[in-house]
Amino acid sequence: MNMINGRSGHRLMLALTALTSLLIAGCDLPASKAIDQAAFDAGEQLAINGREGVIACTACHGANGEGNWDTGFPRLAGLHPTYLVKQLNDFAGDPLDIGVDLEPIARDYVKTPRIYKDLTIYSPGIRTDAMMNDIGAALTAEEKNNLAVYYSNLAFETSPIPADFQSLERGLDLAQRGKPEYMMPRCDACHAAKGQGFGALFPPLAGQPPQYIISQINKWQSGERNNDNLSMMKNVATQLTAGDKINIAKYYANQSYRVNME
Amino acid sequence: MNSLLAKTSVVLTGFTLVLGTVVLSAAEIDPLEVRPTLVQPAVSLPTNLVTVPVVNPGEFFMPPNFDDIPDDKTGDMVRLGRNIFTNTQEYGARYVGNGLNCVSCHLSEGRQPYAGPLWAAVGMFPISRNKNRRVVTYEERIQDCFKYSLDGIAPTVDSPEMIALVTYSKWLATGVPIGVSMPGRGFATIKKTHDPDSIDGEIVYRNKCAMCHGDNGEGQKHADGSYMFPPLWGLDSFNRAAGMNKVKTAATFIKANMPLGSGYTLSDDEALDVAVYMWIHFRPDDPRQSFLMNRFGAKPGGGG
């Protein structure tokens, strides 16, 4: 090891590092996971062209699954395939039709706020959306799987949206600490630091249009969406005010996110 | 002699086989099976908006904002303490011995009421603790956390890490009256109606907990090896001397906080059942006791 000290040692280490990186770069490393190519191609076909009774996914979700950041249609590229399949299945369920007009929870801070918690253990598991319910019902199980394989293997990199520091501070506070006085957990506890997501159950919040995040939280609150496991998101969403939604959306839109990019 | 050995071994083998079949059938649980002891009368209401006035946020003390940490040396210590608290794996790497961080249990960076918040604890120390059988200071209490809950070694009371943690706790408790037991201190209070049952606990665990904490309590890891959801038993979890290894304490924590975000949705019995299910599994040895006592002695924490 006494070769490494000193200037000649540093030159030696530099040369060795350069040599090693050349050797590694020279090798064509295989893809880290094997893709089901047939499913990928079928999914690509369906996403770009659609079929009888199913509109093309790219019409709303973007040519490369990046979503539509003006209208708030979500990014699909790089999401976990199991998550995508579950959401498509939940779209296919019967939409909520209970005949009661459910309003989002109104937070009146003049009076002492109450905590609303859903005592349902097993969520009915439906997700209401004007466009997606018909599409989800029309797709077959194999098509859903193919689309999931296709979209989960697409590459995506988001461009962070700048925001004022007050909103970012509030958003960071919610993400890292939640609202302890309301027993609301921090977003990072499940969605991972900086909204990178974790596994099949907790999708990434970074790299999603801010309007999508806000509209989904609204849907959690009104009950139009209740396909969360154990009502976890329902209980979180009921604690969020309108200002919180804006702050958290701005915060996550400000995070960098890249997936499947070499 | 040989024939006697042979006969004994045959008898023992036969005995084990008989016992083996009995145990096997009891261990196969359908996770959706409903047992009479598990059925709790549930409220049935017409809408899905249920008012459960469990917590009144106006009653809880609110620690200062993260952005209000002062820009002086004390503030630097507060920041270091917060880093150690939230990322003990990295900032307390000298001392931590398993895969947990302080925030694995002291939720929301030690702010969450009924999740062992720091702001409620600091003002009560020094205090007499049954576990130590004497009056202990706050630093010694943190040392116990490192030795048992983090299955590691304790920092000395004058180490930078300890000073940082105490400074962070003190900063969180800015404005809390000293010696006053604040609402939100500790965990929930529960009533026990019958002895907790680990088979019911397994059903509750598989339905509610396994999604995050793993089917075998192993937790879930990030790609870099750090834990996203902490392990509840096994070598990477808290050891047998930890407070969470006491069924009553664990049940009060689970009742108030779990599933995460849905505190107070389990019944008292469900919380006790799942706590005892967590308690029966293997975890690292009690460092206070010898190897043989850990093997053959009574496992601590089983009361209640």
Coordinates of C-alpha atoms in Angstrom, one line a residue:
Chain A
M1 CA 0.0 0.0 0.0
N2 CA 3.0 2.3 0.3
M3 CA 2.9 2.6 -3.5
I4 CA -0.3 4.6 -3.2
N5 CA 0.9 7.5 -1.2
G6 CA 2.3 10.6 -2.8
R7 CA 2.1 12.0 -6.3
S8 CA 3.3 8.9 -8.1
G9 CA 0.8 6.8 -6.1
H10 CA -2.0 9.2 -7.1
R11 CA -1.0 8.9 -10.8
L12 CA -1.0 5.2 -10.4
M13 CA -4.5 5.2 -8.9
L14 CA -5.7 7.5 -11.6
A15 CA -4.3 5.2 -14.3
L16 CA -5.8 2.1 -12.7
T17 CA -9.2 3.8 -12.4
A18 CA -9.1 5.0 -16.0
L19 CA -8.1 1.5 -17.2
T20 CA -10.8 -0.2 -15.2
S21 CA -13.5 2.2 -16.4
L22 CA -12.4 1.6 -20.0
L23 CA -12.6 -2.1 -19.5
I24 CA -16.1 -1.8 -18.0
A25 CA -17.3 0.5 -20.6
G26 CA -16.0 -1.7 -23.3
C27 CA -18.1 -4.6 -22.1
D28 CA -21.7 -4.5 -23.2
L29 CA -23.5 -5.3 -19.9
P30 CA -26.8 -7.1 -20.5
A31 CA -30.1 -5.5 -19.4
S32 CA -30.6 -5.8 -15.7
K33 CA -34.0 -7.4 -16.1
A34 CA -35.4 -9.5 -18.9
I35 CA -38.4 -7.9 -20.6
D36 CA -41.3 -9.9 -21.9
Q37 CA -40.8 -8.7 -25.5
A38 CA -44.0 -10.1 -26.9
A39 CA -46.0 -8.4 -24.1
F40 CA -44.0 -5.2 -24.6
D41 CA -44.7 -5.1 -28.4
A42 CA -48.4 -5.9 -27.9
G43 CA -48.7 -3.2 -25.3
E44 CA -46.9 -0.7 -27.5
Q45 CA -49.3 -1.6 -30.4
L46 CA -52.3 -1.1 -28.2
A47 CA -51.1 2.1 -26.6
I48 CA -50.2 3.9 -29.9
N49 CA -53.1 2.6 -32.0
G50 CA -55.8 1.6 -29.7
R51 CA -58.4 -0.8 -31.0
E52 CA -62.2 -1.1 -31.5
G53 CA -63.8 0.4 -28.4
V54 CA -60.5 1.5 -26.8
I55 CA -59.0 4.9 -27.5
A56 CA -55.2 5.1 -27.9
C57 CA -53.5 5.7 -24.6
T58 CA -51.1 8.2 -26.2
A59 CA -54.0 10.5 -27.0
C60 CA -54.1 11.6 -23.4
H61 CA -51.0 10.1 -21.7
G62 CA -48.5 11.4 -24.2
A63 CA -46.5 9.8 -27.0
N64 CA -44.0 8.3 -24.5
G65 CA -46.3 7.9 -21.5
E66 CA -45.1 11.2 -20.1
G67 CA -48.6 12.4 -19.4
N68 CA -50.1 15.8 -20.2
W69 CA -48.8 18.5 -17.8
D70 CA -51.3 21.1 -19.0
T71 CA -54.5 19.1 -18.4
G72 CA -53.2 16.9 -15.6
F73 CA -53.3 13.5 -17.2
P74 CA -50.8 11.3 -15.3
R75 CA -47.5 10.0 -16.5
L76 CA -47.5 6.3 -17.0
A77 CA -43.9 5.8 -18.0
G78 CA -41.8 3.9 -15.4
L79 CA -44.6 3.1 -13.0
H80 CA -44.6 -0.4 -11.4
P81 CA -46.4 -2.9 -13.6
T82 CA -48.4 -4.4 -10.7
Y83 CA -49.6 -0.9 -9.8
L84 CA -50.7 -0.2 -13.4
V85 CA -52.6 -3.5 -13.6
K86 CA -54.4 -2.9 -10.3
Q87 CA -55.4 0.6 -11.3
L88 CA -56.8 -0.6 -14.6
N89 CA -58.7 -3.3 -12.7
D90 CA -60.1 -0.8 -10.3
F91 CA -61.2 1.4 -13.2
A92 CA -63.2 -1.5 -14.4
G93 CA -65.1 -1.9 -11.2
D94 CA -68.6 -0.4 -11.0
P95 CA -68.4 3.3 -10.3
L96 CA -69.8 4.6 -7.1
D97 CA -73.4 5.3 -7.4
I98 CA -74.9 6.0 -4.1
G99 CA -77.3 8.8 -4.9
V100 CA -75.7 11.1 -2.3
D101 CA -73.8 14.2 -3.3
L102 CA -70.5 13.8 -1.5
E103 CA -68.6 17.1 -1.0
P104 CA -65.0 17.3 -0.2
I105 CA -64.4 17.6 3.5
A106 CA -64.8 21.3 4.5
R107 CA -62.2 22.3 7.0
D108 CA -63.7 25.0 9.2
Y109 CA -61.0 26.2 11.6
V110 CA -63.3 28.6 13.4
K111 CA -64.7 25.6 15.2
T112 CA -62.5 22.9 16.6
P113 CA -61.7 20.6 13.7
R114 CA -62.7 17.0 14.0
I115 CA -60.8 14.0 12.6
Y116 CA -62.8 12.0 10.1
K117 CA -61.6 8.4 9.8
D118 CA -63.1 5.7 7.8
L119 CA -63.8 2.6 9.8
T120 CA -63.9 0.4 6.7
I121 CA -61.2 -2.2 6.8
Y122 CA -61.4 -3.5 3.3
S123 CA -61.8 -0.9 0.6
P124 CA -64.4 -1.6 -2.0
G125 CA -61.7 -0.8 -4.5
I126 CA -63.1 1.4 -7.1
R127 CA -61.7 4.3 -8.9
T128 CA -64.0 6.7 -10.6
D129 CA -63.0 8.6 -13.7
A130 CA -65.1 9.8 -16.5
M131 CA -62.7 8.6 -19.2
M132 CA -61.0 5.7 -17.7
N133 CA -63.9 3.7 -16.4
D134 CA -65.1 2.7 -19.9
I135 CA -61.6 2.0 -21.0
G136 CA -60.8 -0.1 -18.0
A137 CA -64.0 -2.1 -18.5
A138 CA -63.2 -2.6 -22.2
L139 CA -59.7 -4.0 -21.7
T140 CA -59.1 -7.7 -21.2
A141 CA -56.7 -9.0 -18.6
E142 CA -54.1 -9.8 -21.1
E143 CA -54.2 -6.3 -22.6
K144 CA -53.9 -4.8 -19.2
N145 CA -50.8 -6.9 -18.6
N146 CA -49.3 -5.9 -21.9
L147 CA -49.9 -2.3 -21.4
A148 CA -48.4 -2.5 -17.9
V149 CA -45.3 -4.2 -19.3
Y150 CA -45.0 -1.6 -22.0
Y151 CA -45.4 1.4 -19.8
S152 CA -43.3 0.2 -16.9
N153 CA -40.3 -0.2 -19.2
L154 CA -40.5 3.3 -20.8
A155 CA -37.9 5.8 -19.9
F156 CA -38.9 9.1 -18.4
E157 CA -37.2 12.2 -16.9
T158 CA -39.1 15.0 -15.5
S159 CA -38.1 18.7 -15.6
P160 CA -38.7 20.2 -12.2
I161 CA -41.1 23.1 -12.0
P162 CA -39.8 26.1 -10.0
A163 CA -42.0 27.4 -7.2
D164 CA -41.8 30.0 -4.5
F165 CA -39.9 29.0 -1.4
Q166 CA -42.8 29.4 1.0
S167 CA -44.8 26.7 -0.8
L168 CA -41.8 24.5 -1.1
E169 CA -41.1 24.8 2.6
R170 CA -44.7 24.0 3.5
G171 CA -44.6 21.1 1.0
L172 CA -41.4 19.8 2.4
D173 CA -42.8 20.0 5.9
L174 CA -45.8 17.9 4.9
A175 CA -43.6 15.4 3.0
Q176 CA -41.0 15.0 5.8
R177 CA -43.2 15.5 8.9
G178 CA -46.8 15.3 7.9
K179 CA -49.2 16.9 10.3
P180 CA -48.4 15.3 13.7
E181 CA -51.1 17.2 15.5
Y182 CA -53.7 15.7 13.2
M183 CA -52.0 12.2 13.4
M184 CA -51.3 12.5 9.7
P185 CA -48.2 10.7 8.7
R186 CA -45.5 12.1 6.5
C187 CA -45.8 11.4 2.8
D188 CA -42.2 10.2 2.7
A189 CA -43.1 7.3 5.0
C190 CA -44.7 5.4 2.2
H191 CA -43.9 7.3 -1.0
A192 CA -40.2 7.5 -0.1
A193 CA -38.0 10.6 0.2
K194 CA -38.5 13.2 -2.6
G195 CA -41.5 11.2 -3.8
Q196 CA -39.6 8.6 -5.6
G197 CA -42.1 5.9 -4.8
F198 CA -41.7 2.4 -3.4
G199 CA -42.7 -0.9 -4.9
A200 CA -46.0 -1.8 -6.4
L201 CA -48.2 -0.3 -3.7
F202 CA -46.8 3.2 -3.3
P203 CA -46.5 5.0 -6.6
P204 CA -44.0 7.9 -7.1
L205 CA -45.4 11.4 -6.6
A206 CA -42.5 13.1 -8.3
G207 CA -42.7 13.3 -12.0
Q208 CA -46.5 13.6 -12.0
P209 CA -48.4 16.7 -13.1
P210 CA -49.3 18.8 -10.1
Q211 CA -52.9 19.0 -11.2
Y212 CA -53.1 15.2 -11.2
I213 CA -51.9 15.0 -7.6
I214 CA -54.5 17.6 -6.5
S215 CA -57.3 16.0 -8.4
Q216 CA -56.6 12.6 -6.9
I217 CA -56.5 13.9 -3.4
N218 CA -59.9 15.5 -4.1
K219 CA -61.1 12.2 -5.3
W220 CA -59.9 10.5 -2.1
Q221 CA -61.7 13.0 -0.1
S222 CA -65.0 12.7 -1.9
G223 CA -64.9 9.0 -2.1
E224 CA -64.8 8.8 -5.9
R225 CA -61.6 7.0 -5.5
N226 CA -61.3 4.4 -2.7
N227 CA -59.1 1.7 -4.0
D228 CA -56.4 2.2 -1.4
N229 CA -55.4 -0.7 0.8
L230 CA -56.6 -0.4 4.4
S231 CA -58.0 3.1 3.6
M232 CA -54.5 4.6 4.2
M233 CA -54.8 7.3 1.5
K234 CA -58.4 8.0 2.5
N235 CA -57.3 8.8 6.1
V236 CA -54.4 10.9 4.8
A237 CA -56.5 12.8 2.3
T238 CA -59.1 13.8 4.9
Q239 CA -56.5 15.7 6.8
L240 CA -55.4 17.8 3.8
T241 CA -56.6 21.4 3.3
A242 CA -56.8 23.1 -0.1
G243 CA -53.6 24.9 0.7
D244 CA -51.9 21.7 1.7
K245 CA -52.8 20.2 -1.6
I246 CA -51.3 23.1 -3.5
N247 CA -48.1 23.1 -1.5
I248 CA -47.6 19.4 -1.7
A249 CA -48.3 19.5 -5.5
K250 CA -45.8 22.3 -6.0
Y251 CA -43.2 20.5 -3.8
Y252 CA -43.4 17.2 -5.7
A253 CA -43.4 19.0 -9.1
N254 CA -40.2 20.6 -8.0
Q255 CA -38.4 17.3 -7.4
S256 CA -36.3 15.6 -10.0
Y257 CA -37.2 12.2 -11.1
R258 CA -35.8 9.8 -13.7
V259 CA -36.7 6.2 -14.4
N260 CA -35.4 3.6 -16.8
M261 CA -32.8 6.0 -18.2
E262 CA -29.3 4.7 -18.8
Chain B
M1 CA -27.6 -50.6 25.5
N2 CA -27.9 -50.3 21.7
S3 CA -31.4 -51.8 21.7
L4 CA -32.5 -49.5 24.5
L5 CA -31.2 -46.5 22.5
A6 CA -32.9 -47.8 19.4
K7 CA -36.2 -48.3 21.3
T8 CA -36.0 -44.9 22.8
S9 CA -35.3 -43.2 19.6
V10 CA -38.1 -45.0 17.9
V11 CA -40.5 -44.0 20.6
L12 CA -39.3 -40.4 20.5
T13 CA -39.6 -40.3 16.7
G14 CA -43.1 -41.7 16.9
F15 CA -44.0 -39.2 19.5
T16 CA -42.6 -36.3 17.5
L17 CA -44.4 -37.5 14.4
V18 CA -47.7 -37.5 16.3
L19 CA -47.0 -34.1 17.8
G20 CA -45.8 -32.9 14.4
T21 CA -49.1 -33.6 12.7
V22 CA -51.0 -31.9 15.5
V23 CA -48.9 -28.7 15.3
L24 CA -48.9 -28.6 11.5
S25 CA -52.7 -28.4 11.2
A26 CA -52.9 -25.6 13.8
A27 CA -50.2 -23.6 12.0
E28 CA -52.1 -23.5 8.7
I29 CA -54.1 -20.4 8.8
D30 CA -56.3 -19.0 6.2
P31 CA -55.6 -15.3 6.4
L32 CA -59.2 -14.5 5.8
E33 CA -60.5 -16.9 8.4
V34 CA -62.7 -15.2 11.0
R35 CA -62.6 -16.6 14.5
P36 CA -65.2 -15.9 17.1
T37 CA -62.7 -14.1 19.3
L38 CA -61.8 -11.8 16.4
V39 CA -65.3 -10.6 15.5
Q40 CA -65.8 -7.2 16.9
P41 CA -69.1 -5.4 16.6
A42 CA -68.5 -2.6 14.1
V43 CA -70.3 0.6 13.6
S44 CA -72.5 0.7 10.5
L45 CA -73.3 4.1 9.2
P46 CA -75.0 5.3 6.0
T47 CA -72.2 7.4 4.6
N48 CA -68.5 6.7 4.4
L49 CA -67.7 9.8 6.3
V50 CA -67.5 8.7 9.9
T51 CA -66.9 11.2 12.7
V52 CA -64.5 9.7 15.1
P53 CA -63.6 12.4 17.6
V54 CA -60.5 10.6 18.7
V55 CA -58.0 13.4 18.7
N56 CA -58.6 17.0 19.1
P57 CA -55.6 18.7 17.5
G58 CA -56.1 21.8 19.6
E59 CA -55.1 19.9 22.7
F60 CA -51.6 18.8 21.5
F61 CA -48.5 20.8 21.8
M62 CA -47.0 21.8 18.5
P63 CA -43.2 21.8 18.3
P64 CA -41.5 24.7 16.4
N65 CA -41.1 24.5 12.7
F66 CA -38.0 22.9 11.1
D67 CA -37.4 26.2 9.3
D68 CA -37.2 28.0 12.7
I69 CA -34.1 26.3 13.9
P70 CA -31.8 29.1 14.9
D71 CA -28.7 29.8 12.8
D72 CA -26.2 29.5 15.7
K73 CA -24.2 26.7 17.2
T74 CA -27.2 25.5 19.2
G75 CA -29.1 25.4 15.9
D76 CA -26.3 23.3 14.4
M77 CA -26.6 20.9 17.2
V78 CA -30.3 20.8 16.7
R79 CA -29.8 20.0 13.1
L80 CA -27.3 17.3 13.9
G81 CA -29.7 15.8 16.5
R82 CA -32.4 15.8 13.9
N83 CA -30.2 14.0 11.4
I84 CA -29.2 11.4 13.9
F85 CA -32.8 10.9 14.9
T86 CA -34.2 10.6 11.4
N87 CA -31.2 8.8 9.8
T88 CA -29.6 6.9 12.6
Q89 CA -28.2 4.4 10.2
E90 CA -25.9 7.0 8.7
Y91 CA -25.4 9.6 11.5
G92 CA -25.4 7.2 14.4
A93 CA -23.6 4.4 12.5
R94 CA -21.1 4.1 15.3
Y95 CA -23.8 3.0 17.8
V96 CA -26.7 1.5 16.0
G97 CA -26.7 -2.3 15.7
N98 CA -29.7 -3.1 13.6
G99 CA -31.7 -1.8 10.7
L100 CA -33.8 0.7 12.6
N101 CA -33.8 4.5 13.0
C102 CA -35.2 6.4 15.9
V103 CA -38.1 7.6 13.6
S104 CA -39.1 4.0 13.0
C105 CA -41.1 4.3 16.2
H106 CA -40.9 7.9 17.2
L107 CA -43.0 8.9 14.3
S108 CA -42.8 12.2 12.4
E109 CA -39.3 13.0 13.7
G110 CA -40.4 12.7 17.3
R111 CA -43.4 15.1 17.0
Q112 CA -46.3 12.7 16.6
P113 CA -48.6 12.6 19.7
Y114 CA -49.1 9.1 21.1
A115 CA -46.0 7.8 19.2
G116 CA -43.5 8.5 22.0
P117 CA -43.0 12.2 21.2
L118 CA -39.8 13.7 22.4
W119 CA -41.4 17.0 23.4
A120 CA -43.5 15.2 26.0
A121 CA -40.6 13.2 27.4
V122 CA -37.9 15.8 27.9
G123 CA -39.6 17.7 30.7
M124 CA -40.3 14.6 32.7
F125 CA -36.7 13.5 33.1
P126 CA -34.9 12.7 35.4
I127 CA -37.5 10.2 36.5
S128 CA -37.7 6.9 38.3
R129 CA -37.9 4.0 35.9
N130 CA -38.8 0.4 36.9
K131 CA -36.6 -0.9 34.1
N132 CA -33.5 0.8 35.7
R133 CA -34.8 0.5 39.3
R134 CA -33.5 4.0 40.0
V135 CA -33.9 7.6 38.9
V136 CA -32.4 8.0 35.4
T137 CA -31.6 11.1 33.4
Y138 CA -32.7 11.8 29.8
E139 CA -29.3 10.9 28.5
E140 CA -29.4 7.5 30.2
R141 CA -32.8 7.0 28.7
I142 CA -31.4 7.6 25.3
Q143 CA -28.6 5.2 26.0
D144 CA -31.1 2.5 26.8
C145 CA -32.7 3.2 23.5
F146 CA -29.5 2.6 21.7
K147 CA -28.7 -0.5 23.7
Y148 CA -32.0 -2.2 23.4
S149 CA -34.3 -0.8 20.7
L150 CA -31.4 -0.2 18.3
D151 CA -29.6 -3.3 19.4
G152 CA -26.3 -1.4 19.5
I153 CA -23.9 0.3 21.9
A154 CA -24.7 3.3 23.9
P155 CA -23.0 6.7 23.1
T156 CA -21.4 8.3 26.2
V157 CA -23.4 11.1 27.7
D158 CA -20.8 13.6 26.6
S159 CA -20.5 12.4 23.0
P160 CA -21.5 14.8 20.3
E161 CA -24.3 12.5 19.2
M162 CA -25.8 12.4 22.7
I163 CA -25.5 16.2 23.1
A164 CA -27.1 16.6 19.7
L165 CA -30.0 14.4 20.5
V166 CA -30.7 16.1 23.8
T167 CA -30.4 19.5 22.1
Y168 CA -32.9 18.4 19.4
S169 CA -35.3 17.1 22.1
K170 CA -35.0 20.3 24.1
W171 CA -35.6 22.4 20.9
L172 CA -38.7 20.3 20.1
A173 CA -40.0 20.9 23.6
T174 CA -39.7 24.7 23.4
G175 CA -42.5 26.0 25.5
V176 CA -43.4 22.8 27.2
P177 CA -43.7 23.2 31.0
I178 CA -41.2 21.1 32.9
G179 CA -42.5 18.2 35.0
V180 CA -46.0 18.4 33.5
S181 CA -47.3 15.3 31.8
M182 CA -48.6 16.6 28.5
P183 CA -51.5 15.2 26.4
G184 CA -50.0 13.1 23.7
R185 CA -47.3 11.7 25.9
G186 CA -46.3 8.1 25.3
F187 CA -48.8 5.9 23.6
A188 CA -52.5 5.0 23.8
T189 CA -54.3 3.6 26.8
I190 CA -56.0 0.3 26.2
K191 CA -58.2 -2.1 28.2
K192 CA -57.6 -5.8 28.1
T193 CA -60.7 -8.0 27.9
H194 CA -59.1 -11.4 27.5
D195 CA -55.6 -12.8 27.2
P196 CA -54.1 -12.0 23.8
D197 CA -54.2 -14.7 21.2
S198 CA -51.3 -15.1 18.8
I199 CA -53.5 -16.9 16.2
D200 CA -55.9 -14.0 16.0
G201 CA -52.8 -11.8 15.9
E202 CA -51.6 -13.7 12.9
I203 CA -54.8 -13.1 11.1
V204 CA -54.7 -9.4 11.9
Y205 CA -51.1 -9.3 10.9
R206 CA -51.6 -10.9 7.5
N207 CA -54.6 -8.7 6.7
K208 CA -53.3 -5.4 7.9
C209 CA -49.6 -5.4 8.5
A210 CA -47.9 -7.8 6.1
M211 CA -48.5 -5.4 3.2
C212 CA -45.8 -3.1 4.6
H213 CA -43.9 -5.0 7.2
G214 CA -43.5 -8.2 5.1
D215 CA -45.1 -11.6 5.4
N216 CA -42.4 -12.7 7.8
G217 CA -41.9 -9.4 9.6
E218 CA -38.8 -8.7 7.6
G219 CA -39.8 -5.2 6.5
Q220 CA -39.0 -3.9 3.1
K221 CA -35.7 -2.4 1.9
H222 CA -34.7 0.3 -0.5
A223 CA -32.3 -0.6 -3.3
D224 CA -29.4 0.7 -1.2
G225 CA -30.1 -1.7 1.7
S226 CA -31.7 0.8 4.1
Y227 CA -35.2 -0.1 5.4
M228 CA -38.3 1.6 4.0
F229 CA -40.6 -0.2 6.4
P230 CA -38.9 -1.5 9.5
P231 CA -38.5 -5.2 10.4
L232 CA -40.6 -6.2 13.4
W233 CA -38.6 -9.3 14.3
G234 CA -35.5 -11.1 13.2
L235 CA -31.9 -10.1 13.5
D236 CA -32.4 -6.6 12.1
S237 CA -35.0 -5.6 14.6
F238 CA -35.0 -4.5 18.2
N239 CA -33.8 -7.0 20.7
R240 CA -35.5 -8.7 23.6
A241 CA -34.8 -5.9 26.1
A242 CA -36.5 -3.2 24.1
G243 CA -39.7 -1.6 25.3
M244 CA -41.4 -2.6 22.0
N245 CA -40.8 -6.3 23.1
K246 CA -43.3 -5.8 25.9
V247 CA -46.7 -6.9 24.7
K248 CA -48.6 -4.2 26.6
T249 CA -46.3 -1.4 25.4
A250 CA -46.3 -2.6 21.8
A251 CA -50.1 -2.9 21.9
T252 CA -50.5 0.7 23.0
F253 CA -48.2 1.8 20.2
I254 CA -49.9 -0.2 17.6
K255 CA -53.3 0.9 18.8
A256 CA -52.4 4.6 18.5
N257 CA -50.5 4.5 15.3
M258 CA -50.9 1.5 13.1
P259 CA -51.7 1.0 10.2
L260 CA -49.7 4.1 9.6
G261 CA -52.0 7.0 9.3
S262 CA -55.0 5.0 10.6
G263 CA -54.4 5.2 14.3
Y264 CA -57.2 4.1 16.6
T265 CA -58.8 2.0 13.9
L266 CA -57.9 -1.3 15.5
S267 CA -59.8 -2.5 18.5
D268 CA -57.9 -2.9 21.8
D269 CA -58.1 -6.7 21.4
E270 CA -56.8 -6.6 17.9
A271 CA -53.9 -4.5 19.0
L272 CA -53.0 -6.8 21.8
D273 CA -53.4 -9.9 19.6
V274 CA -51.1 -8.6 16.9
A275 CA -48.6 -7.4 19.6
V276 CA -48.4 -10.8 21.0
Y277 CA -48.0 -12.3 17.5
M278 CA -45.1 -9.9 17.1
W279 CA -43.7 -10.9 20.5
I280 CA -43.5 -14.6 19.9
H281 CA -40.9 -14.4 17.1
F282 CA -37.2 -14.5 17.2
R283 CA -35.2 -11.3 17.8
P284 CA -31.7 -10.6 19.0
D285 CA -30.8 -11.5 22.6
D286 CA -31.3 -9.4 25.7
P287 CA -27.9 -7.9 26.2
R288 CA -28.5 -7.6 30.0
Q289 CA -28.7 -11.4 30.4
S290 CA -26.3 -14.2 29.7
F291 CA -26.4 -16.5 26.7
L292 CA -27.9 -19.3 28.6
M293 CA -30.5 -17.2 30.3
N294 CA -31.5 -15.9 26.8
R295 CA -31.9 -19.5 25.7
F296 CA -33.6 -21.1 28.7
G297 CA -34.9 -18.2 30.7
A298 CA -38.3 -16.5 30.4
K299 CA -38.5 -14.1 27.5
P300 CA -39.0 -10.5 28.8
G301 CA -42.1 -8.6 28.0
G302 CA -44.6 -11.3 28.0
G303 CA -46.8 -9.9 30.8
G304 CA -50.2 -8.7 29.6

